[in-house]
Short mmCIF file of C-alpha atoms and ligand atoms in Angstrom, two decimals:
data_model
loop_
_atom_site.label_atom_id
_atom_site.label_comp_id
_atom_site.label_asym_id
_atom_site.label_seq_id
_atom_site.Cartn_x
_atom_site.Cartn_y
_atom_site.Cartn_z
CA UNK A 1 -47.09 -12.55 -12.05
CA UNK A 2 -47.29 -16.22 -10.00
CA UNK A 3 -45.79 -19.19 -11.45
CA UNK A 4 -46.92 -22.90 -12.74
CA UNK A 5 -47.57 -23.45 -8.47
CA UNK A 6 -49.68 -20.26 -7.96
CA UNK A 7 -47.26 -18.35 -5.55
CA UNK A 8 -46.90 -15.27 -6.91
CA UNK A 9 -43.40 -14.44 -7.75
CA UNK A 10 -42.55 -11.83 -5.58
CA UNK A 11 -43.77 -13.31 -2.35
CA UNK A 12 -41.54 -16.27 -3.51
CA UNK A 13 -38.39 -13.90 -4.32
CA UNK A 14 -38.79 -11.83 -1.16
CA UNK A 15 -38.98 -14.83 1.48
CA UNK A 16 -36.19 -16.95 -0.44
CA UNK A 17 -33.83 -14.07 -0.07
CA UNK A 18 -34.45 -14.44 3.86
CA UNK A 19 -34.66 -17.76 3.43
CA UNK A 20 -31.36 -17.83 1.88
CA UNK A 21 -29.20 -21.12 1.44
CA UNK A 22 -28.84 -23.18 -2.24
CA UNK A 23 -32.16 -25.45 -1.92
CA UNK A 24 -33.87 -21.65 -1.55
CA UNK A 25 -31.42 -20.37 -4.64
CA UNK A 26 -32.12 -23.38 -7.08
CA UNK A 27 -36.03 -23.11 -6.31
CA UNK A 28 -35.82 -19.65 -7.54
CA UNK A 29 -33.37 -20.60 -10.76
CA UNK A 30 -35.83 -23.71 -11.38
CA UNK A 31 -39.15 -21.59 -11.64
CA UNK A 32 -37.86 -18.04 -12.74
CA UNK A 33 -34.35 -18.73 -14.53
CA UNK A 34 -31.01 -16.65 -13.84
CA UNK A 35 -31.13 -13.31 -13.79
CA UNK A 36 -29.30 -11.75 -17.12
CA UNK A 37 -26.65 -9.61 -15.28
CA UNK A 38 -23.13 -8.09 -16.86
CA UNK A 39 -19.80 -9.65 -15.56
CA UNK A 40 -17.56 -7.74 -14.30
CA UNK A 41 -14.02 -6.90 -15.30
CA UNK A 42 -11.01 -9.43 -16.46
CA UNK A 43 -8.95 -6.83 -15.60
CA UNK A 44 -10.11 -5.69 -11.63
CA UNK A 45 -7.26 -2.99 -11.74
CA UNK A 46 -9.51 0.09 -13.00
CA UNK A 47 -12.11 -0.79 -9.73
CA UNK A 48 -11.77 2.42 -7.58
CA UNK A 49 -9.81 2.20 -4.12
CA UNK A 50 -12.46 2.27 -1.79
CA UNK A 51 -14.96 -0.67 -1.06
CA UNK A 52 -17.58 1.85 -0.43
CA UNK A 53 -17.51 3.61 -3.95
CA UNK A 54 -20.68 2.72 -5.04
CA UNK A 55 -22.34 5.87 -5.69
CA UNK A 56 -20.97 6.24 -9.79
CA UNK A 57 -21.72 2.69 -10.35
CA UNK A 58 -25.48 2.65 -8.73
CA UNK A 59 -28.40 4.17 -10.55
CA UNK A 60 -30.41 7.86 -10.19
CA UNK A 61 -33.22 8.72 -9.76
CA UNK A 62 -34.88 11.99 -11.74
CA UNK A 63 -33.70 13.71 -9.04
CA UNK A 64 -30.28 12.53 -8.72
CA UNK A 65 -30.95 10.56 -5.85
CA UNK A 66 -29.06 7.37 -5.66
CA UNK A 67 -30.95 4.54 -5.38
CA UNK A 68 -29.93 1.82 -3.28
CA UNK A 69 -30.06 -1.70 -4.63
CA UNK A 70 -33.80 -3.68 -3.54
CA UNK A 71 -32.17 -6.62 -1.86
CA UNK A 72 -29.61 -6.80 1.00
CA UNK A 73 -27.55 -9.13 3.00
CA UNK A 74 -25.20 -8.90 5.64
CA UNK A 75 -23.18 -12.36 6.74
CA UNK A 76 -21.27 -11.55 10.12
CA UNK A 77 -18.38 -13.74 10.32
CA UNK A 78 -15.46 -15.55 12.33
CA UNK A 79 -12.29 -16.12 11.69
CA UNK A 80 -11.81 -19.88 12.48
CA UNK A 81 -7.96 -19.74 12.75
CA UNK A 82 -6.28 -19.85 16.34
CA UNK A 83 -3.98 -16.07 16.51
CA UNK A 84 -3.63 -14.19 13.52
CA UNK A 85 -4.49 -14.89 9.55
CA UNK A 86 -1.60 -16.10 7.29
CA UNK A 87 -0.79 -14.84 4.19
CA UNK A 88 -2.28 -18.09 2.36
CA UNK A 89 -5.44 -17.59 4.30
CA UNK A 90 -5.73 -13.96 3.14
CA UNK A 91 -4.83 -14.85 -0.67
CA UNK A 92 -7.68 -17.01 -0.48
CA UNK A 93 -10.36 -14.50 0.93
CA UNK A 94 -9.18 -12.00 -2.05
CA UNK A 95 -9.52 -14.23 -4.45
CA UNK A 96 -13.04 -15.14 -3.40
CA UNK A 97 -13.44 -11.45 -3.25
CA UNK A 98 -12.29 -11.08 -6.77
CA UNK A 99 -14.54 -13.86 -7.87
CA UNK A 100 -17.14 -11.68 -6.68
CA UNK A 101 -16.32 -8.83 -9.02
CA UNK A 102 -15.71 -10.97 -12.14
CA UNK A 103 -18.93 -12.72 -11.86
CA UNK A 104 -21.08 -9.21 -11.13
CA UNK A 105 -20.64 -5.96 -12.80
CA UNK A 106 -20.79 -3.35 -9.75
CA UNK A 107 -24.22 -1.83 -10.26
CA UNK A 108 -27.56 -2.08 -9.01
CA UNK A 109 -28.20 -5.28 -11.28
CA UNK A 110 -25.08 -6.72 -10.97
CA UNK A 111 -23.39 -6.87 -7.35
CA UNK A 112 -22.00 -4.09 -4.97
CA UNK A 113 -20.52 -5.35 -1.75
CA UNK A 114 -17.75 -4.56 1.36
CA UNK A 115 -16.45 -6.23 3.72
CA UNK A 116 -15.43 -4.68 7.49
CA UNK A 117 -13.52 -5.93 10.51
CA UNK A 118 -14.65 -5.21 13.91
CA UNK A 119 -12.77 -4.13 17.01
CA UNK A 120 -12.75 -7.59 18.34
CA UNK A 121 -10.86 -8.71 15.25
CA UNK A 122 -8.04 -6.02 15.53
CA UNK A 123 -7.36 -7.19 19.40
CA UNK A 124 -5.43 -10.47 18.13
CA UNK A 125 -2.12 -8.25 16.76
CA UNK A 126 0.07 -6.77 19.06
CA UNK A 127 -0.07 -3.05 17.38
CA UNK A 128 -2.87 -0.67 17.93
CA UNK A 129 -4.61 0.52 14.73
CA UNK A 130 -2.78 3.44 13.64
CA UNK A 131 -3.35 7.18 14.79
CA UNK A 132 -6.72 8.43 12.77
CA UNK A 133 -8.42 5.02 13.03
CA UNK A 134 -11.30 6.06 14.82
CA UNK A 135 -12.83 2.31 15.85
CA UNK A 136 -14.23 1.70 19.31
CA UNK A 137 -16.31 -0.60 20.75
CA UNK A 138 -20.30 -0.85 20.17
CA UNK A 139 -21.50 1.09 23.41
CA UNK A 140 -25.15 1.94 24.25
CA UNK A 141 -26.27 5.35 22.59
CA UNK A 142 -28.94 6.74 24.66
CA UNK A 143 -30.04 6.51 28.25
CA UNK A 144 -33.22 4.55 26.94
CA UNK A 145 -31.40 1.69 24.99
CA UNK A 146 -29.75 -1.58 26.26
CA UNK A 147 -28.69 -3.12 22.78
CA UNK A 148 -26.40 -6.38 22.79
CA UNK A 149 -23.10 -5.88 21.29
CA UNK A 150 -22.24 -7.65 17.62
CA UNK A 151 -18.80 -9.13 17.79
CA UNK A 152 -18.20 -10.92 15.20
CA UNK A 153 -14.78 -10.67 13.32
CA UNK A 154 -16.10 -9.37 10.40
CA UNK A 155 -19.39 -8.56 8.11
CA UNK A 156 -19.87 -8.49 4.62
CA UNK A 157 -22.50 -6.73 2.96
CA UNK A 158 -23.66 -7.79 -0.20
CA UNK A 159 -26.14 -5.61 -2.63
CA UNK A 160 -28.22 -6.31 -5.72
CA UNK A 161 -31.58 -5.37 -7.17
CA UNK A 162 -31.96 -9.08 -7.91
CA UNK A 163 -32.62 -11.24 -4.72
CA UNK A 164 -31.00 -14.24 -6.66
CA UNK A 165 -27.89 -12.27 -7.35
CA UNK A 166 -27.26 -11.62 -3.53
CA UNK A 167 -28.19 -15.26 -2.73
CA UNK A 168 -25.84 -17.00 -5.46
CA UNK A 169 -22.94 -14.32 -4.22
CA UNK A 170 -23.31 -15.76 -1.01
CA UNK A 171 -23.43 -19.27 -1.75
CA UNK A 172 -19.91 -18.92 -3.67
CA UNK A 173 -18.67 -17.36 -0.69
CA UNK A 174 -19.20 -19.83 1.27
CA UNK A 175 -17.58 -22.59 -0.94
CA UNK A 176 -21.47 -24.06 -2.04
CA UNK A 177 -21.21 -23.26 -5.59
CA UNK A 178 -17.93 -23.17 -7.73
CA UNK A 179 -19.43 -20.71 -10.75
CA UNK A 180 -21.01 -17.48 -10.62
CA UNK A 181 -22.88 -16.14 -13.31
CA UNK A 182 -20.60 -18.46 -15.37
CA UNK A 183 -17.73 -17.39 -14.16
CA UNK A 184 -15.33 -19.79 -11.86
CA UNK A 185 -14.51 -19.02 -8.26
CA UNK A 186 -11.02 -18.97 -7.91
CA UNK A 187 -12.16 -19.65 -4.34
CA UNK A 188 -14.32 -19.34 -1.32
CA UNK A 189 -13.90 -18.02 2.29
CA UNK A 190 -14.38 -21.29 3.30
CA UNK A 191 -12.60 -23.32 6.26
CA UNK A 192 -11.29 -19.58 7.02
CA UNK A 193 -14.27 -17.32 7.83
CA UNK A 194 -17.39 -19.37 8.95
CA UNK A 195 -21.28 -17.28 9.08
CA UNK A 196 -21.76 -16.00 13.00
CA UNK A 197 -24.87 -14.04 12.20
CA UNK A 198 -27.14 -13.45 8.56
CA UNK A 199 -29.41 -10.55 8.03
CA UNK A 200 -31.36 -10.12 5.19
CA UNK A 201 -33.38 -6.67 3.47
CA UNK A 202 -34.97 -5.10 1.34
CA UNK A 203 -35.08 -1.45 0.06
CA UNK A 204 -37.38 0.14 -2.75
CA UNK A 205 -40.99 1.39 -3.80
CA UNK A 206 -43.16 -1.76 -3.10
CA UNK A 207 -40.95 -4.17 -1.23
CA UNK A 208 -42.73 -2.51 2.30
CA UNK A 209 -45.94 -2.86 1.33
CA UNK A 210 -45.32 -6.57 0.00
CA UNK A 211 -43.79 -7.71 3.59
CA UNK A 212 -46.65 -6.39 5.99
CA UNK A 213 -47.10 -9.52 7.09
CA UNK A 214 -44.94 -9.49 10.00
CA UNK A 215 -45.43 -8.27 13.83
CA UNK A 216 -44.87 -4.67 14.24
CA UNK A 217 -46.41 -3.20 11.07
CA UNK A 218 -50.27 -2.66 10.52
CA UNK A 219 -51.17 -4.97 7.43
CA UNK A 220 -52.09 -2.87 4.85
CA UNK A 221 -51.09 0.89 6.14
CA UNK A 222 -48.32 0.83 4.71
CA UNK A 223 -47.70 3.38 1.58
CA UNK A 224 -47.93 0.97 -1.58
CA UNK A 225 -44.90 3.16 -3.28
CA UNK A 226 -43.18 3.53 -0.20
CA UNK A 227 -39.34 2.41 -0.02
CA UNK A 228 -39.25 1.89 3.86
CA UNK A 229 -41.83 0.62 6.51
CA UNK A 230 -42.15 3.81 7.75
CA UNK A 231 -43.65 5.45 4.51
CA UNK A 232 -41.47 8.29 3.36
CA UNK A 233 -38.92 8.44 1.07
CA UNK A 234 -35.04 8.54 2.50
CA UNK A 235 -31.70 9.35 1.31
CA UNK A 236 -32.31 12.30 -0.32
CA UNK A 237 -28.89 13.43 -2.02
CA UNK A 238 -28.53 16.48 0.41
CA UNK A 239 -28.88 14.49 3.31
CA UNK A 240 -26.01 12.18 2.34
CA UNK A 241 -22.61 13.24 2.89
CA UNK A 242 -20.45 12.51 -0.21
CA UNK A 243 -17.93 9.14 -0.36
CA UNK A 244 -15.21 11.65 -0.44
CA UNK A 245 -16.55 13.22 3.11
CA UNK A 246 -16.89 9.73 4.30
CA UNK A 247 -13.22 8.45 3.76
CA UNK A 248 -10.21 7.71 5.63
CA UNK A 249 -7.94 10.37 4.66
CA UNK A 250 -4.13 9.26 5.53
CA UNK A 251 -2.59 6.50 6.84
CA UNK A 252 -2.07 2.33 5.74
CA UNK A 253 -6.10 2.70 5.92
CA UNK A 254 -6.94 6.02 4.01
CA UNK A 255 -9.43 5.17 1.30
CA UNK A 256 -11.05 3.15 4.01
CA UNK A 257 -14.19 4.39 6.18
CA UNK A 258 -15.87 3.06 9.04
CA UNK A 259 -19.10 1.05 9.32
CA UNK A 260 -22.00 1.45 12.28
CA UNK A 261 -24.35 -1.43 11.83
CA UNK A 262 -27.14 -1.58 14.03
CA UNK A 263 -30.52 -3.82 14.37
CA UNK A 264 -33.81 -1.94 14.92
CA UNK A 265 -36.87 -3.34 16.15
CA UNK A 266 -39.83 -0.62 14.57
CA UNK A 267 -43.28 -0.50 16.72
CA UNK A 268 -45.66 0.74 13.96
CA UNK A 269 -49.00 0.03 14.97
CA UNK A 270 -49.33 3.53 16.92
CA UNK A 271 -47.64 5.00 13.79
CA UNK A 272 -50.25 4.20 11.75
CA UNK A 273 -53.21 3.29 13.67
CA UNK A 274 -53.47 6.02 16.02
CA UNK A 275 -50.92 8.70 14.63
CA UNK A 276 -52.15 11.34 12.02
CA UNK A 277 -50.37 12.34 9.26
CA UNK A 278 -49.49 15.61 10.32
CA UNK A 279 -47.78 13.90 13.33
CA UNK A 280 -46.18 11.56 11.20
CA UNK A 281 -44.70 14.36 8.74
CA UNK A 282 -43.89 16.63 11.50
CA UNK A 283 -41.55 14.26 13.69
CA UNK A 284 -40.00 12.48 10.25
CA UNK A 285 -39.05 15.67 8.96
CA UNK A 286 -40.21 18.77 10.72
CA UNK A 287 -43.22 20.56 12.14
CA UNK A 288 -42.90 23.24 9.63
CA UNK A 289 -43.11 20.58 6.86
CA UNK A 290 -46.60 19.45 8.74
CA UNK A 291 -47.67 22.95 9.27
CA UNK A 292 -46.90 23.89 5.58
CA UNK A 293 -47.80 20.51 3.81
CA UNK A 294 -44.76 20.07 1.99
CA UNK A 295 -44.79 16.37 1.88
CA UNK A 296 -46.60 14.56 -0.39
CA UNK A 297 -47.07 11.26 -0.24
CA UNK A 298 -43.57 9.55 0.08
CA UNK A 299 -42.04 12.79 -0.19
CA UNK A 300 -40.69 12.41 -3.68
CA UNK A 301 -41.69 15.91 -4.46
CA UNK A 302 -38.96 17.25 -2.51
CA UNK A 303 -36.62 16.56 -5.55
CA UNK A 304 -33.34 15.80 -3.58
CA UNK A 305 -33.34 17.11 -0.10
CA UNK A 306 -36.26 17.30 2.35
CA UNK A 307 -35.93 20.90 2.88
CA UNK A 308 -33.91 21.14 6.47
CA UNK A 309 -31.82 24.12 6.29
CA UNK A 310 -34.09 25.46 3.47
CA UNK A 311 -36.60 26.00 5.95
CA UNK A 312 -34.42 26.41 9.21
CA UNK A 313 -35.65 23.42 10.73
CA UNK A 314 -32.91 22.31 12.76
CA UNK A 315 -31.69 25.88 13.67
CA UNK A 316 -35.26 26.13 15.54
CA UNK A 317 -35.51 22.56 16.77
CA UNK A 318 -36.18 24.05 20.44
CA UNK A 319 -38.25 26.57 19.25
CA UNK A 320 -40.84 23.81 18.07
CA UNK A 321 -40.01 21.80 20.33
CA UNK A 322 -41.96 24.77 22.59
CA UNK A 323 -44.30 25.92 19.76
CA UNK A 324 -45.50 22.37 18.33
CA UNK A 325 -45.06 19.99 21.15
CA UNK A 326 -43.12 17.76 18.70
CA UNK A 327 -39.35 18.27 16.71
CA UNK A 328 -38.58 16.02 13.34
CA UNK A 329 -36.22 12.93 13.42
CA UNK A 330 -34.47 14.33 10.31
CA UNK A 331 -34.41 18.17 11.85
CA UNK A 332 -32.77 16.78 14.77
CA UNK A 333 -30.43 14.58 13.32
CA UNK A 334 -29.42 17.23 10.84
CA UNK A 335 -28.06 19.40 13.54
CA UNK A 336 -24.79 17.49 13.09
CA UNK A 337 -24.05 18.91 9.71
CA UNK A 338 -20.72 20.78 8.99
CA UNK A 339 -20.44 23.14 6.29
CA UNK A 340 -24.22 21.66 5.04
CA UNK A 341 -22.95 18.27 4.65
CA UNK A 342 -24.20 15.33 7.23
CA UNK A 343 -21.50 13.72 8.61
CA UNK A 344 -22.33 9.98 7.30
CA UNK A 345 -23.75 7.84 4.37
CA UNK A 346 -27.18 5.58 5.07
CA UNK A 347 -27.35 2.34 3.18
CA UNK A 348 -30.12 0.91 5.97
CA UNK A 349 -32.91 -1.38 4.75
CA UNK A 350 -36.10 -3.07 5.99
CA UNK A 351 -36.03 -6.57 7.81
CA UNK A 352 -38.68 -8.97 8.67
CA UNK A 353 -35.91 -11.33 10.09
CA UNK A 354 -37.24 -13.25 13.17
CA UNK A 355 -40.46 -12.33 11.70
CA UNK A 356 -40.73 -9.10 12.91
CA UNK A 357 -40.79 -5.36 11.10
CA UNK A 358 -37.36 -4.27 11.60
CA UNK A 359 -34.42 -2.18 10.22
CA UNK A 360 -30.89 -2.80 9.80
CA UNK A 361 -29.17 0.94 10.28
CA UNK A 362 -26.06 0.79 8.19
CA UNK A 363 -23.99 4.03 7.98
CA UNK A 364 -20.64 5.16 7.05
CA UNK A 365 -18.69 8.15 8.65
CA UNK A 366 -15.04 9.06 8.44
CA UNK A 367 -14.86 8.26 12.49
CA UNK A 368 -17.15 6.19 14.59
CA UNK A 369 -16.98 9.63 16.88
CA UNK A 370 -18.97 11.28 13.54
CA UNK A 371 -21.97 8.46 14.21
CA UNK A 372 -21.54 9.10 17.77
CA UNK A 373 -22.07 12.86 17.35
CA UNK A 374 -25.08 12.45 14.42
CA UNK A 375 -27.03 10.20 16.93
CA UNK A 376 -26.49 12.28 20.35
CA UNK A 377 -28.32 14.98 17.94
CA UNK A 378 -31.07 12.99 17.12
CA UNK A 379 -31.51 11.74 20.65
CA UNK A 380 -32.70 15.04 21.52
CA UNK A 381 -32.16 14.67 24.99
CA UNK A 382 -31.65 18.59 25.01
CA UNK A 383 -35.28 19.09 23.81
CA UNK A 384 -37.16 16.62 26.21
CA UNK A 385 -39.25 18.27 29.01
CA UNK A 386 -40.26 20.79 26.64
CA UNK A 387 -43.68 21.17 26.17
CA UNK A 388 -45.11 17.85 24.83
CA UNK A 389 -41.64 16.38 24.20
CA UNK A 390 -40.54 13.40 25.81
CA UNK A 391 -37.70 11.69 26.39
CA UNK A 392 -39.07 9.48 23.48
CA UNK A 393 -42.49 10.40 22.88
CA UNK A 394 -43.03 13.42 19.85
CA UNK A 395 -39.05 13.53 19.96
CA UNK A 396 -38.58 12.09 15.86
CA UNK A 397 -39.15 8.69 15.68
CA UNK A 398 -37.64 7.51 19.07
CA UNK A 399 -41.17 6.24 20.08
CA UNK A 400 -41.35 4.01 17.17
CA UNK A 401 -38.17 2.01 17.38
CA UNK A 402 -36.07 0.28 19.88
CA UNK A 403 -32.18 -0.41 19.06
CA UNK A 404 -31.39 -4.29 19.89
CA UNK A 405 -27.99 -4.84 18.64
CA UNK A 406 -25.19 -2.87 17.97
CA UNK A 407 -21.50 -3.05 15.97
CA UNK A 408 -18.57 -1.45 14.64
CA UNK A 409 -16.40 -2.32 11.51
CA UNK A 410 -13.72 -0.89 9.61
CA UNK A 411 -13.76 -1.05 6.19
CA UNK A 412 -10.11 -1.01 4.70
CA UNK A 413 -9.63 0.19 1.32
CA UNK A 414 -9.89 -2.68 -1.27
CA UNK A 415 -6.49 -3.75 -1.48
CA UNK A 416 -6.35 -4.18 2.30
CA UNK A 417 -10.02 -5.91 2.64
CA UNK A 418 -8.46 -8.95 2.78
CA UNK A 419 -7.63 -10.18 6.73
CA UNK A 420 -5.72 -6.89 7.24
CA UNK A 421 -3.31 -6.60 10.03
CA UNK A 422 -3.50 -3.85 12.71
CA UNK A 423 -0.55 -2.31 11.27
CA UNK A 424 -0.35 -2.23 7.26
CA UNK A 425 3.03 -1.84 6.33
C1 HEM B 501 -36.20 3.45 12.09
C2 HEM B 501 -35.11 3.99 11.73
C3 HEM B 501 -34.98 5.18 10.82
C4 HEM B 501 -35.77 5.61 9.79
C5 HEM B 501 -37.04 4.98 9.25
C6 HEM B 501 -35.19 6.84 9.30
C7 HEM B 501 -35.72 7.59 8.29
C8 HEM B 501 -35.23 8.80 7.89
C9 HEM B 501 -35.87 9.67 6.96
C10 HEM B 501 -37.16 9.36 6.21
C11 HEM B 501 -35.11 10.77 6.85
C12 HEM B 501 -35.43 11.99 6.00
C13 HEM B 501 -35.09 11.78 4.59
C14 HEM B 501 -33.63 11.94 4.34
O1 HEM B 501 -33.11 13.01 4.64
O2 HEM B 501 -33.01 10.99 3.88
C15 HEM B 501 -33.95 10.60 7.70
C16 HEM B 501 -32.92 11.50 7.83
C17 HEM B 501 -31.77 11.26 8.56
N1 HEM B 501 -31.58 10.23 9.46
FE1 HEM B 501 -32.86 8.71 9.78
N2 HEM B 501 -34.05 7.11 10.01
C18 HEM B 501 -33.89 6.11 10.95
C19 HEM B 501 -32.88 6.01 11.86
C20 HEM B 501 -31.77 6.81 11.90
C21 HEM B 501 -30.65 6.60 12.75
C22 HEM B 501 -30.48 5.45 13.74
C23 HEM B 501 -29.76 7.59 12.49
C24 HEM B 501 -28.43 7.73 13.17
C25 HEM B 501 -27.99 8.77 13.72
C26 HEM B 501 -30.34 8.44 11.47
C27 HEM B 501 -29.76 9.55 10.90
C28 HEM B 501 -30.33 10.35 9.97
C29 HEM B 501 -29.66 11.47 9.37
C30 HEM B 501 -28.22 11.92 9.63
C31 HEM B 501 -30.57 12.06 8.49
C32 HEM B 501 -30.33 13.26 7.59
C33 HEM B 501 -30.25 14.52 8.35
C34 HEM B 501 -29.82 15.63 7.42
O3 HEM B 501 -30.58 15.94 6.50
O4 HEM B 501 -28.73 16.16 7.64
N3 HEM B 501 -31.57 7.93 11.13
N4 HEM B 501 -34.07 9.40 8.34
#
C-alpha cells in the first residue's frame, strides 16, 4: 500500500520508527491516522509484579510460540540530578510510568515496556545491592571481542507491533506530548532522566527482508518470511526459559530480573553469498539438522523447539565438532541448560541504526553470572582447533557477528522501577 506521495507505507513506518522524534510521529499520524489500540487499566493494581511479565499478555503463535512485538526501542538514560533521586523525582518517573499503562493495554498492539538501572547508577548510595543481586559490570566476553561499555543510568525498553505506538510512548516520556492515545500524562521523565543513547528494531516475518538496504546484508538474500536478518526463525518456546526461571527470587528486589543488552554488528555477505545452506543450518542449529534436513525454510516446521536435546546435539557438540568440521550456535549455546530449561529469555531484534545490519541482544537471566555462563558455552572456545573449527570460523555464528557495545541493568519489580535505592527498605 503507498500513500497520496508514493512512498509506500511500510518503508515510511519502518525508517520513522528509527527516525523517531514528533515531526517523524505526526508525519506518520498525518498520512496513516492513529493506530486503534485498547487503553489500559484505570485501576493499574491487577498488573502483575514483575516488569518483565509479558509472556500472558503477548500473542502465540500455532505453535505456542510467543511472538515478540514488530517494533522496538530502547532510550538509555541519565539521571540529571547531582547524588541521589528524591522522593518527588521518583513520584514523577512512576507516574509517567503509569501514564504509560493507562494509555496502552499491555499486548502486542498496545504497549509492553521495562525499565532497568545499571551498575553505574547503584554506585551513588552508600549500601551495596543486597545479597542475591547478581549485577556486575559489562566486561568483554570472549578473547576475540573488545566491545565499549554502556553506562548509562538506566534503559527503557519499549514494545509494540505498531511503530507509531512505540514512537508516541516515547514522545510522552520525554515531556513532548501531554496525551497518549487520549489519555493525559500525569507526567513525563522530563528535567529528571534526559536520552544518553536511542536504539531502534524491528522483529517479525517481513520486517528483514524490507530493511536490506543497509551495509552488512546482501540486498535481496534475505528470506522474505524471515523474522531476523539471519533467516531462521528464533525463540522457539523450548529454548526460552520461563519468566518464573528468570526472576529474582527473595529479597527488596525479588520479582525483579536482570537485563544483558548488547549491540551486534552482523557481517552477512559471506552468509549468504558464499555460504550454502547446509552450512548455514548446520552452525545455526546443528550439523545433524543439516545432515538430516530438518529445517525448512525459516524453520517454522519445528513447531516449538528446534530439536536440541531431541536429537543430542549439544551432548555431541565435540563429536561434530571432529565429524563435521562445524558445531551449531544454538547446540552450543544450549549446553547451558539445567534441568532442559535455558538459563535466560531473548527479546533481541534487528537494527539498521548507523545504517548498518545489526542486532540488539537483549536477554534476561535470574543472575548476570547465568548470561555469563550461556555465552562462555556458545563461545566454544573448548571446540576450536578441532578439525575445521576455529576460534570463530564454523564455530555457530561467531564468524558472522562482532559484539560492539555492552551493558548491564537490573530490572526491579514494578513497584520499585521507579529510581530505586540500593537498599529497598
Ligand atoms: C547475531 C546474533 C544472534 C542470532 C541471529 C541468534 C539466533 C539464534 C537462533 C536462530 C537460535 C535457534 C532458535 C531458538 O532456539 O530460538 C538461537 C538459539 C539460542 N541463542 Fe542465539 N542468536 C544470536 C546471538 C546470541 C547470543 C549473543 C546469545 C548469548 C549467549 C545467544 C543465546 C542463545 C541461546 C541460549 C539459544 C537457545 C539454546 C537452547 O535451545 O537452549 N544467541 N539463537
Amino acid at each position: 500500500m503507498s500513500d497520496q506521495r508514493g512512498i509506500p507505507r511500510r518503508t515510511f513506518l519502518k525508517s520513522a520508527v528509527a527516525i523517531g522524534g514528533s515531526a517523524a510521529l505526526s508525519a506518520c499520524v498525518d498520512r496513516f491516522g492513529a493506530p486503534d489500540v485498547d487503553r489500559g487499566p484505570e485501576d493499574l493494581s491487577a498488573l502483575p509484579d514483575r516488569q518483565h511479565a509479558w509472556d500472558e499478555f503477548l500473542s502465540t503463535d500455532d505453535h505456542g510460540n510467543v511472538v515478540p512485538p514488530r517494533h522496538h526501542l530502547l532510550l538509555l538514560v541519565d539521571y540529571e540530578g547531582d547524588g541521589r533521586p528524591t522522593e518527588g523525582e521518583r513520584e514523577q518517573v512512576e507516574s509517567a510510568f503509569r501514564g504509560l499503562e493507562r494509555a496502552y493495554e499491555r499486548s502486542n498492539d498496545g504497549l509492553v515496556f521495562t525499565v532497568g538501572y545499571t551498575p553505574a547508577y547503584f554506585e551513588r548510595f552508600d549500601d551495596d545491592l543486597p545479597g542475591g543481586v547478581d549485577l556486575p559490570e559489562p566486561e568483554a566476553m570472549a578473547p576475540f571481542e573488545e566491545p565499549a561499555f554502556d553506562t548509562p543510568d538506566a534503559a527503557v525498553h519499549l514494545a509494540s507491533d505498531h511503530g507509531q505506538v512505540v514512537m508516541a510512548a516515547e514522545e510522552a516520556l520525554k515531556g513532548n506530548q501531554s496525551t497518549l492515545n487520549g489519555v493525559e500524562m500525569p507526567a513525563s521523565l522530563s528535567g529528571v532522566l534526559s536520552e544518553a543513547d536511542r536504539r531502534s528494531g524491528f522483529v517479525g516475518a517481513g520486517l528483514p527482508a524490507e530493511n536490506d538496504d543497509v551495509a552488512g546484508v546482501p540486498e535481496g538474500e534475505v528470506p522474505e518470511d524471515a523474522p531476523l536478518y539471519m533467516g531462521f526463525k528464533s525463540n522457539f518456546s523450548k529454548s526460552q526459559a520461563s519468566e518464573d526461571f528468570v526472576t529474582v527470587d527473595e529479597g527488596p528486589f525479588a520479582g525483579g530480573t536482570t537485563q544483558h543488552v548488547s549491540k551486534i554488528r552482523l557481517h552477512l555477505d559471506q552468509w549468504y553469498d558464499q555460504d550454502s545452506r547446509y552450512h548455514r543450518e548446520a552452525t545455526m542449529f546443528c550439523p545433524v539438522h543439516a545432515e538430516e534436513g530438518l529445517v525448512e525454510g525459516t524453520g517454522e516446521n519445528m513447531g516449538d523447539s528446534s530439536g536440541m536435546e531431541e536429537h543430542g546435539c549439544p551432548a555431541h557438540t565435540e563429536e561434530h565438532a571432529r565429524e563435521y568440521g562445524k558445531v551449531g550456535h544454538s547446540q552450543k549455546s544450549a549446553r547451558a541448560r539445567e534441568d532442559g530449561s535455558p538459563l535466560m529469555i531473548r527479546r533481541d531484534f534487528d537494527a539498521t541504526d548507523d545504517d548498518r545490519a545489526s542486532l540488539h541482544f537483549l536477554s534476561l537471566q535470574e543472575t548476570i553470572g547465568d548470561f555469563v555462563e550461556t555465552r562462555e558455552a556458545m563461545n566454544g572456545t573448548d571446540v576450536a582447533g578441532e578439525s575445521g573449527v576455529g576460534q570463530r570460523t564454523n564455530n555457530g555464528i561467531l564468524q558472522y557477528m562482532t559484539v560492539e557495545r555492552r551493558g548491564n541493568y537490573l530490572l526491579p519489580p514494578r513497584d520499585l522501577r521507579a529510581l530505586p535505592p540500593a537498599r529497598p527498605e
